mmCIF file of C-alpha atoms and ligand atoms in Angstrom:
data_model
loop_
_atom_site.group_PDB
_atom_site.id
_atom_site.type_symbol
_atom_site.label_atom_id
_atom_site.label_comp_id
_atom_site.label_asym_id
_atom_site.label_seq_id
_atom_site.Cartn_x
_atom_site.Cartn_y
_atom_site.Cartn_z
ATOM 1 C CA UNK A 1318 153.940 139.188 83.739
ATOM 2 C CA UNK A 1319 151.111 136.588 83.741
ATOM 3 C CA UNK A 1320 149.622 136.910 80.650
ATOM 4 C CA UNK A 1321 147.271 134.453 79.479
ATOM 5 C CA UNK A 1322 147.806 131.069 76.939
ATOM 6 C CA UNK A 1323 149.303 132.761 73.951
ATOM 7 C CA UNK A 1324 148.269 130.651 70.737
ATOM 8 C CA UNK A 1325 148.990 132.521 67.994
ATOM 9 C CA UNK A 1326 151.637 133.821 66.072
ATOM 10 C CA UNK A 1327 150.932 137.540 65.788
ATOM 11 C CA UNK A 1328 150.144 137.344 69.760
ATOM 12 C CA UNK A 1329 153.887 137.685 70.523
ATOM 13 C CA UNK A 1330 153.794 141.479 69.693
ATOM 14 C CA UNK A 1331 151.126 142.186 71.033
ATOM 15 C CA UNK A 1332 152.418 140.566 74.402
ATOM 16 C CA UNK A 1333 155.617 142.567 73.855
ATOM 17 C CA UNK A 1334 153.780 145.742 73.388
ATOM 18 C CA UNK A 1335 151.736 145.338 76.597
ATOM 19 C CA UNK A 1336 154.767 144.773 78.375
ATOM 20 C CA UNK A 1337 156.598 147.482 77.152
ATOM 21 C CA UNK A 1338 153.501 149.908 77.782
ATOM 22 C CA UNK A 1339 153.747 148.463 81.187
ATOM 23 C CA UNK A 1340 157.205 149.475 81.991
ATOM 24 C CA UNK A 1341 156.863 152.353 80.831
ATOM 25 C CA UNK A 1342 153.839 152.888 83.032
ATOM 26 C CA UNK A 1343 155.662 151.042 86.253
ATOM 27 C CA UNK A 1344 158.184 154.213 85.792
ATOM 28 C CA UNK A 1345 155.952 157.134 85.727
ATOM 29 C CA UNK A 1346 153.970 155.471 88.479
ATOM 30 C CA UNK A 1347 157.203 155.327 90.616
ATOM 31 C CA UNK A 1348 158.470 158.659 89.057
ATOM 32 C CA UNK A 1349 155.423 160.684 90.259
ATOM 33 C CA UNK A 1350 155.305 158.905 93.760
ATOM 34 C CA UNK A 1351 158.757 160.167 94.418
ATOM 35 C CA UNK A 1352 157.769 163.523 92.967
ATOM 36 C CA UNK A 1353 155.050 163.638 95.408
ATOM 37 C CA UNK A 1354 157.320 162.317 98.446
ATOM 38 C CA UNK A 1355 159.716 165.131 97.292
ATOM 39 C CA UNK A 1356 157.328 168.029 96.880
ATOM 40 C CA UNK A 1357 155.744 166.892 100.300
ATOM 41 C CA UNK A 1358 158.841 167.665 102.135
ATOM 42 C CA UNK A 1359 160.482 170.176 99.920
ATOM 43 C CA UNK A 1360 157.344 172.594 100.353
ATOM 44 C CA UNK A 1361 156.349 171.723 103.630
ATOM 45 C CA UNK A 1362 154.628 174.466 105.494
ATOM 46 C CA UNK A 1363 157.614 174.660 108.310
ATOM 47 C CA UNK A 1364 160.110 174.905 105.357
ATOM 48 C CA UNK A 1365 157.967 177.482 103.708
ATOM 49 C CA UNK A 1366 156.226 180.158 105.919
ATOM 50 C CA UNK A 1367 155.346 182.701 103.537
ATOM 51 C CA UNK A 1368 153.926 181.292 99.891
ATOM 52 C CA UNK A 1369 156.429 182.219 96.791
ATOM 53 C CA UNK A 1370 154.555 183.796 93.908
ATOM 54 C CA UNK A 1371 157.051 183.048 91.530
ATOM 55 C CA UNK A 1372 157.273 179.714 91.785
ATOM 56 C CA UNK A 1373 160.342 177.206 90.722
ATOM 57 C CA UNK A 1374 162.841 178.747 88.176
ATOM 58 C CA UNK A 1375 164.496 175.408 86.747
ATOM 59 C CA UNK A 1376 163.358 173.329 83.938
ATOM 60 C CA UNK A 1377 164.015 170.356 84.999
ATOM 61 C CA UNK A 1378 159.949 168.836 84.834
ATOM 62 C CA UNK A 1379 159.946 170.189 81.434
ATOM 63 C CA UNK A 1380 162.347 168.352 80.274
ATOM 64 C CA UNK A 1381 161.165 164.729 81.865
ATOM 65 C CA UNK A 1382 157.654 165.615 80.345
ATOM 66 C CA UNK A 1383 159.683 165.949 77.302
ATOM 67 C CA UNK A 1384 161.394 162.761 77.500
ATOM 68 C CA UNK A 1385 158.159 160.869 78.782
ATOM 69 C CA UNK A 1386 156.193 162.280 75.533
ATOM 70 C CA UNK A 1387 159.357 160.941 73.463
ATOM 71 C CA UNK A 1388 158.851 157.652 75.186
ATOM 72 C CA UNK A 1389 155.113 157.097 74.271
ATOM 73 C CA UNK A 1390 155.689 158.334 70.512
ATOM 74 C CA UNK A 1391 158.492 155.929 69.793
ATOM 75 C CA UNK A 1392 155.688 153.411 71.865
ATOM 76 C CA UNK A 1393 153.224 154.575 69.234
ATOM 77 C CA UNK A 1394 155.063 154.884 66.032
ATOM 78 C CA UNK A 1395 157.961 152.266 66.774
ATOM 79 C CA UNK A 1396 155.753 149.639 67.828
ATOM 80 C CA UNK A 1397 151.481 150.602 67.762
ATOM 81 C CA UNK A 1398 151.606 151.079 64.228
ATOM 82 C CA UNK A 1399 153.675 148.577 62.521
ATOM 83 C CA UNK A 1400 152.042 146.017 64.837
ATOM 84 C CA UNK A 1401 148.291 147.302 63.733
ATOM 85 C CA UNK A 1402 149.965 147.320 59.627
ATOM 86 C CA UNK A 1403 150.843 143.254 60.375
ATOM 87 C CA UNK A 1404 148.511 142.069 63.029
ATOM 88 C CA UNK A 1405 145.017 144.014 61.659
ATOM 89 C CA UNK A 1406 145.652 145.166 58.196
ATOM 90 C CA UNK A 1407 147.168 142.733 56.426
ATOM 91 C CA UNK A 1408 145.553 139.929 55.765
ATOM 92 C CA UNK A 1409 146.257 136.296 54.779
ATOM 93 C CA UNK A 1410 146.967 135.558 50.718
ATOM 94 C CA UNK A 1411 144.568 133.086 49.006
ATOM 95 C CA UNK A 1412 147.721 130.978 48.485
ATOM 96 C CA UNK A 1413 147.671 130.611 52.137
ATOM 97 C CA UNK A 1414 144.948 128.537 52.036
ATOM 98 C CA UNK A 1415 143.434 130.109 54.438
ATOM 99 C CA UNK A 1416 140.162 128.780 56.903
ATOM 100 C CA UNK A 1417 137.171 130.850 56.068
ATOM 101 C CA UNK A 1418 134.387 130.999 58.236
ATOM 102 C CA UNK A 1419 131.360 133.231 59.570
ATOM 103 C CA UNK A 1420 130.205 134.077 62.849
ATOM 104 C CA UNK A 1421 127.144 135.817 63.824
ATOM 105 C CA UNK A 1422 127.068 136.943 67.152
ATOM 106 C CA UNK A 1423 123.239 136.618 68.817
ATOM 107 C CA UNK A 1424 121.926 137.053 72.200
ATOM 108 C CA UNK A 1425 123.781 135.115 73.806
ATOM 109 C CA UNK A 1426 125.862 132.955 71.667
ATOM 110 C CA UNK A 1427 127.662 132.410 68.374
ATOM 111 C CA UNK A 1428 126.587 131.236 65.363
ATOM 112 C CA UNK A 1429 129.451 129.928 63.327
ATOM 113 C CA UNK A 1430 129.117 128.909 59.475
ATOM 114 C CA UNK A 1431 131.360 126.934 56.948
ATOM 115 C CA UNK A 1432 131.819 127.079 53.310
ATOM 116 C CA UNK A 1433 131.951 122.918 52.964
ATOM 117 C CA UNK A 1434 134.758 121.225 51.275
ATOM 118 C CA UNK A 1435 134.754 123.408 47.841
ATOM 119 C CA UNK A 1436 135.456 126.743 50.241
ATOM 120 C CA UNK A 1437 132.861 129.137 48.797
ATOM 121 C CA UNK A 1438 129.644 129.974 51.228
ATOM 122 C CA UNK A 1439 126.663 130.307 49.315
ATOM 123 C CA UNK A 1440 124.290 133.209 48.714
ATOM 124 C CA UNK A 1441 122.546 134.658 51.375
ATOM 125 C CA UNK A 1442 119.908 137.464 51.251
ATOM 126 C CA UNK A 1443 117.509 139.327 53.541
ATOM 127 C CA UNK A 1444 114.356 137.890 51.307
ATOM 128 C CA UNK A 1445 115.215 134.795 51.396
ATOM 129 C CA UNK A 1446 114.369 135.242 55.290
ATOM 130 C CA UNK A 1447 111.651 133.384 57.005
ATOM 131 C CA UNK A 1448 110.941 131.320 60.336
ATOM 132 C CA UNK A 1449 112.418 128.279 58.338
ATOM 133 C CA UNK A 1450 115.122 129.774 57.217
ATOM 134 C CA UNK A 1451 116.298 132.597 59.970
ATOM 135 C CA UNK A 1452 119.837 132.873 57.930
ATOM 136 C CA UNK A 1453 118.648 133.855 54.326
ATOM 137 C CA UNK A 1454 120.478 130.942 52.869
ATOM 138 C CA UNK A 1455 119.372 130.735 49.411
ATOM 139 C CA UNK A 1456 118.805 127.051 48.704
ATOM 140 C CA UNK A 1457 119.358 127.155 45.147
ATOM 141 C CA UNK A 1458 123.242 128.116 45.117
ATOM 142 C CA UNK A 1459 125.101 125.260 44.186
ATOM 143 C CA UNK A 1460 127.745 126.883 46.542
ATOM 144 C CA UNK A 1461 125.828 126.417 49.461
ATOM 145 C CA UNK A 1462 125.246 122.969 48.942
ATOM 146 C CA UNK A 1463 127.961 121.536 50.492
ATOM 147 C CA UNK A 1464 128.033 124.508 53.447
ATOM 148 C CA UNK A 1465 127.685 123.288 56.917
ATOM 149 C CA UNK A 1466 124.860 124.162 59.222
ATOM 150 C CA UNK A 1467 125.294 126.584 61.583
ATOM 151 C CA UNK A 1468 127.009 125.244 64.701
ATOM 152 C CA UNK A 1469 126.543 127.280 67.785
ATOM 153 C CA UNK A 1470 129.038 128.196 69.912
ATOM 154 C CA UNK A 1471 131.766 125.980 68.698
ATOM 155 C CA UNK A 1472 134.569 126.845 66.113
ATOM 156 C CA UNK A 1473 137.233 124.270 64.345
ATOM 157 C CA UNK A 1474 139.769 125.364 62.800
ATOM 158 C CA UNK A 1475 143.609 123.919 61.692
ATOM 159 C CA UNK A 1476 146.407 124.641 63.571
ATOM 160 C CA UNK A 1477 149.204 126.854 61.686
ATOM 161 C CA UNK A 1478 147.181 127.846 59.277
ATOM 162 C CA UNK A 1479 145.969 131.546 58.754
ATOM 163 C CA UNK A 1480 141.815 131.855 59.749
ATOM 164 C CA UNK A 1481 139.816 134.596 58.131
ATOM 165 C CA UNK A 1482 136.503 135.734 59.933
ATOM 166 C CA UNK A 1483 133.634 137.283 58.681
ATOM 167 C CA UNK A 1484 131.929 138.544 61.669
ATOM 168 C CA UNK A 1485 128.234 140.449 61.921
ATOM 169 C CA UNK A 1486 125.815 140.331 64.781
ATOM 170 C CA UNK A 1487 122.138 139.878 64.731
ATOM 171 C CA UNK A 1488 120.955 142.046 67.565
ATOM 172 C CA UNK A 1489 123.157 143.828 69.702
ATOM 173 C CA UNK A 1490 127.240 145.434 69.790
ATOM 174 C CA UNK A 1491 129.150 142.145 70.908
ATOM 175 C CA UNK A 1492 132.369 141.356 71.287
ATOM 176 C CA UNK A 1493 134.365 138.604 69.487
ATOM 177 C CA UNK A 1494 137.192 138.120 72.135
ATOM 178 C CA UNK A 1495 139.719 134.902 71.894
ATOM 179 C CA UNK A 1496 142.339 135.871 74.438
ATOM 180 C CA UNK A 1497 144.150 133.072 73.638
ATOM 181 C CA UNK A 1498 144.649 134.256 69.731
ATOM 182 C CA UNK A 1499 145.265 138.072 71.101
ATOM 183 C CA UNK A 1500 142.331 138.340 68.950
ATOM 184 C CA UNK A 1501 139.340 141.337 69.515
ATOM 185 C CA UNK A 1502 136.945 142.707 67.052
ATOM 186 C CA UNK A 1503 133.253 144.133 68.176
ATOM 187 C CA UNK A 1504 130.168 142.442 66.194
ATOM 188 C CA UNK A 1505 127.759 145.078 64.518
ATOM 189 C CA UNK A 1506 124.413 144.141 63.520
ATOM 190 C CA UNK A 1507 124.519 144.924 59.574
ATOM 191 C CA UNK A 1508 128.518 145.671 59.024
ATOM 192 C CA UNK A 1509 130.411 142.245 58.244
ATOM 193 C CA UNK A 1510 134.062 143.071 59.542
ATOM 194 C CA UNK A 1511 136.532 140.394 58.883
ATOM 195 C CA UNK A 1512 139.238 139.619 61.233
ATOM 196 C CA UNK A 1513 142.050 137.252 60.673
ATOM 197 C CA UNK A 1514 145.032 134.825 63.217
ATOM 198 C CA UNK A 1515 146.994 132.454 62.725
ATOM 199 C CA UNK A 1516 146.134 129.256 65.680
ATOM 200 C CA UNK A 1517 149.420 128.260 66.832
ATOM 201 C CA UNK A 1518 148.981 125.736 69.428
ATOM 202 C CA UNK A 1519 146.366 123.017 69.438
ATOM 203 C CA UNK A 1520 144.146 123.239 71.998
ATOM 204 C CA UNK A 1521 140.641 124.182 72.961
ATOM 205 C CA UNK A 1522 140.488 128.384 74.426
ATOM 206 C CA UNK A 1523 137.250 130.205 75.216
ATOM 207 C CA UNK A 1524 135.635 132.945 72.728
ATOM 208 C CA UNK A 1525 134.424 135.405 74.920
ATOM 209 C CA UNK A 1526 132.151 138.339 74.477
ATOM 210 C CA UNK A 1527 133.584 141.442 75.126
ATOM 211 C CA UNK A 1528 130.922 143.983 74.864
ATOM 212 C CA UNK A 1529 128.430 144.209 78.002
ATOM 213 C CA UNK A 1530 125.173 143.258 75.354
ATOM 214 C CA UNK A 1531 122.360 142.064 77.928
ATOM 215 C CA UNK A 1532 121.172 139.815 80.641
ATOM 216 C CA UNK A 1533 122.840 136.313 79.279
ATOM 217 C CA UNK A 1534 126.240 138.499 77.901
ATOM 218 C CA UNK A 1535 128.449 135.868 80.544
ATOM 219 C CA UNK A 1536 127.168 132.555 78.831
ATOM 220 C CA UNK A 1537 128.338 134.130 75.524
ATOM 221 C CA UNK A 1538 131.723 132.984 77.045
ATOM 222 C CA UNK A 1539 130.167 128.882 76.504
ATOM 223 C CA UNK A 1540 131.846 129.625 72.972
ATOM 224 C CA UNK A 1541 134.801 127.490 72.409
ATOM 225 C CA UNK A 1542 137.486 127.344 69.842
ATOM 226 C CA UNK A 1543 139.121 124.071 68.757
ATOM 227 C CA UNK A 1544 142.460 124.276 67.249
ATOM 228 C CA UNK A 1545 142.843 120.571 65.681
ATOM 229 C CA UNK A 1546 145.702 118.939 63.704
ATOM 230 C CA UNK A 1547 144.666 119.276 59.805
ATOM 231 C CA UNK A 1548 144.330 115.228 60.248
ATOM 232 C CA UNK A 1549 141.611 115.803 63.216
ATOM 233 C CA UNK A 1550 140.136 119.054 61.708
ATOM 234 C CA UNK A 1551 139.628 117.168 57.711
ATOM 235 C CA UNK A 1552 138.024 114.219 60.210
ATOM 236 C CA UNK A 1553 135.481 116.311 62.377
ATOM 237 C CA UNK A 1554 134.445 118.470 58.790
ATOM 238 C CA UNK A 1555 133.658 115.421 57.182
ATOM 239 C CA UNK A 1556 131.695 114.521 59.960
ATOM 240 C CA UNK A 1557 129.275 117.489 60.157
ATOM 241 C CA UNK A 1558 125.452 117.598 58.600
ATOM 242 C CA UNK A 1559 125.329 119.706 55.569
ATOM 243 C CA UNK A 1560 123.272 122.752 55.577
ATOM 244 C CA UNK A 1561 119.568 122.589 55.137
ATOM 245 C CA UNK A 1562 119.105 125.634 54.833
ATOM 246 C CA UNK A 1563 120.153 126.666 58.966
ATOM 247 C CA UNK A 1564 117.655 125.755 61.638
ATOM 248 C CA UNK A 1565 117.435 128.573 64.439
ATOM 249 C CA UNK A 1566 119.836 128.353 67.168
ATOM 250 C CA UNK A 1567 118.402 128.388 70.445
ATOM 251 C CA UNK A 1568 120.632 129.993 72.869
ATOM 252 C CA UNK A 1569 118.159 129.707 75.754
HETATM 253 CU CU1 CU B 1061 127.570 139.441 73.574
#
């Protein structure tokens, strides 16, 4: 049907939902023209000189309503549901391993943060706030030592291997979009909401921003998402500055 890239392993069910939401839509679309075609000719003016107050006596639309409802619950229930329970709601185990990382969406761009090679992101707090330091890192948690600064607009992760985000924003509603991942979660400035895929493909896919959030909103879509080999991933980690405590990323 021309979806996009699919790169991720929950992705397939959400594929097969749309599809199956499409058929079902490609019927009633068809169903209704004919409908219309039929009630066109059937209750044509020639056919029908004097109006009939009563009106039809079968039951027959009743019963396709009926079966069309049917349709959409076994859509919802069958399929919506269990997919949202898998997909959304459950999320990777520690034993996983999983990638953790933080994005905070800005006007207009990304900023994405890593926990380092011991996999804990230090403290962060509103006082710890200044021009300096526009993240609140707290420079005396061991555990932020080793974090990396914040990149912008550029995410690594492994491939087949589950990724937990923690996403905020910092001004506006965005949009954290990977269409690639079959992945969308809206950023809200002071609610962290973590969102989780597992990257099934390597490859390099666009984040975009799906929430209309200002003048710039379409360069928000500069955002890219590497999906490395564990090899090439361990390689570019080690390679990254550590934090010093998160210079301001200009987005201009
Ligand atoms: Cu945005």
């Amino acid at each position: 049907m021309g979806l996009p890239v699919l790169a991720s392993k929950h992705g397939a069910d959400v594929d097969k939902l749309i599809i199956y939401v499409h058929y079902l839509m490609a019927v009633l679309f068809v169903g209704w023209i004919l409908y219309f075609l039929y009630a066109l000719v059937r209750f044509r003016k020639a056919a029908n000189p004097k109006a009939d107050y009563v009106g039809l006596k079968g039951h027959l639309s009743n019963y396709i309503e009926a079966a069309v409802a049917i349709v959409e619950i076994i859509l919802l229930v069958g399929f919506a549901v269990p997919l949202w329970a898998h997909a959304v709601d459950e999320f990777p185990k520690m034993s996983e391993n999983p990638t953790n990382i933080r994005v905070i969406a800005q006007q207009f761009g990304w900023n994405v943060f890593y926990p380092g090679a011991d996999g804990k992101f230090g403290n962060r707090a509103l006082s710890f706030v200044t021009q300096e330091n526009p993240w609140g890192i707290d420079k005396n948690d061991p555990d932020g030592k080793d974090d990396l600064a914040p990149m912008s607009n550029i995410i690594h992760v492994p491939v087949d291997k589950p990724v937990i985000i923690l996403l905020t924003s910092r001004d506006v509603i965005h949009s954290f979009k990977l269409i690639a991942m079959r992945v969308t979660q809206d950023a809200i400035p002071g609610v962290p909401i973590p969102l989780h895929f597992t990257p099934t493909k390597v490859g390099v896919y666009q984040i975009n921003c799906a929430q209309l959030c200002g003048l710039g909103h379409s360069s928000m879509s500069n955002g890219r998402l590497y999906v490395d080999t564990q090899e090439d991933y361990d390689k570019w980690l080690a390679s990254q500055p550590k934090s010093s405590g998160g210079g301001a990323v200009n987005f201009e």
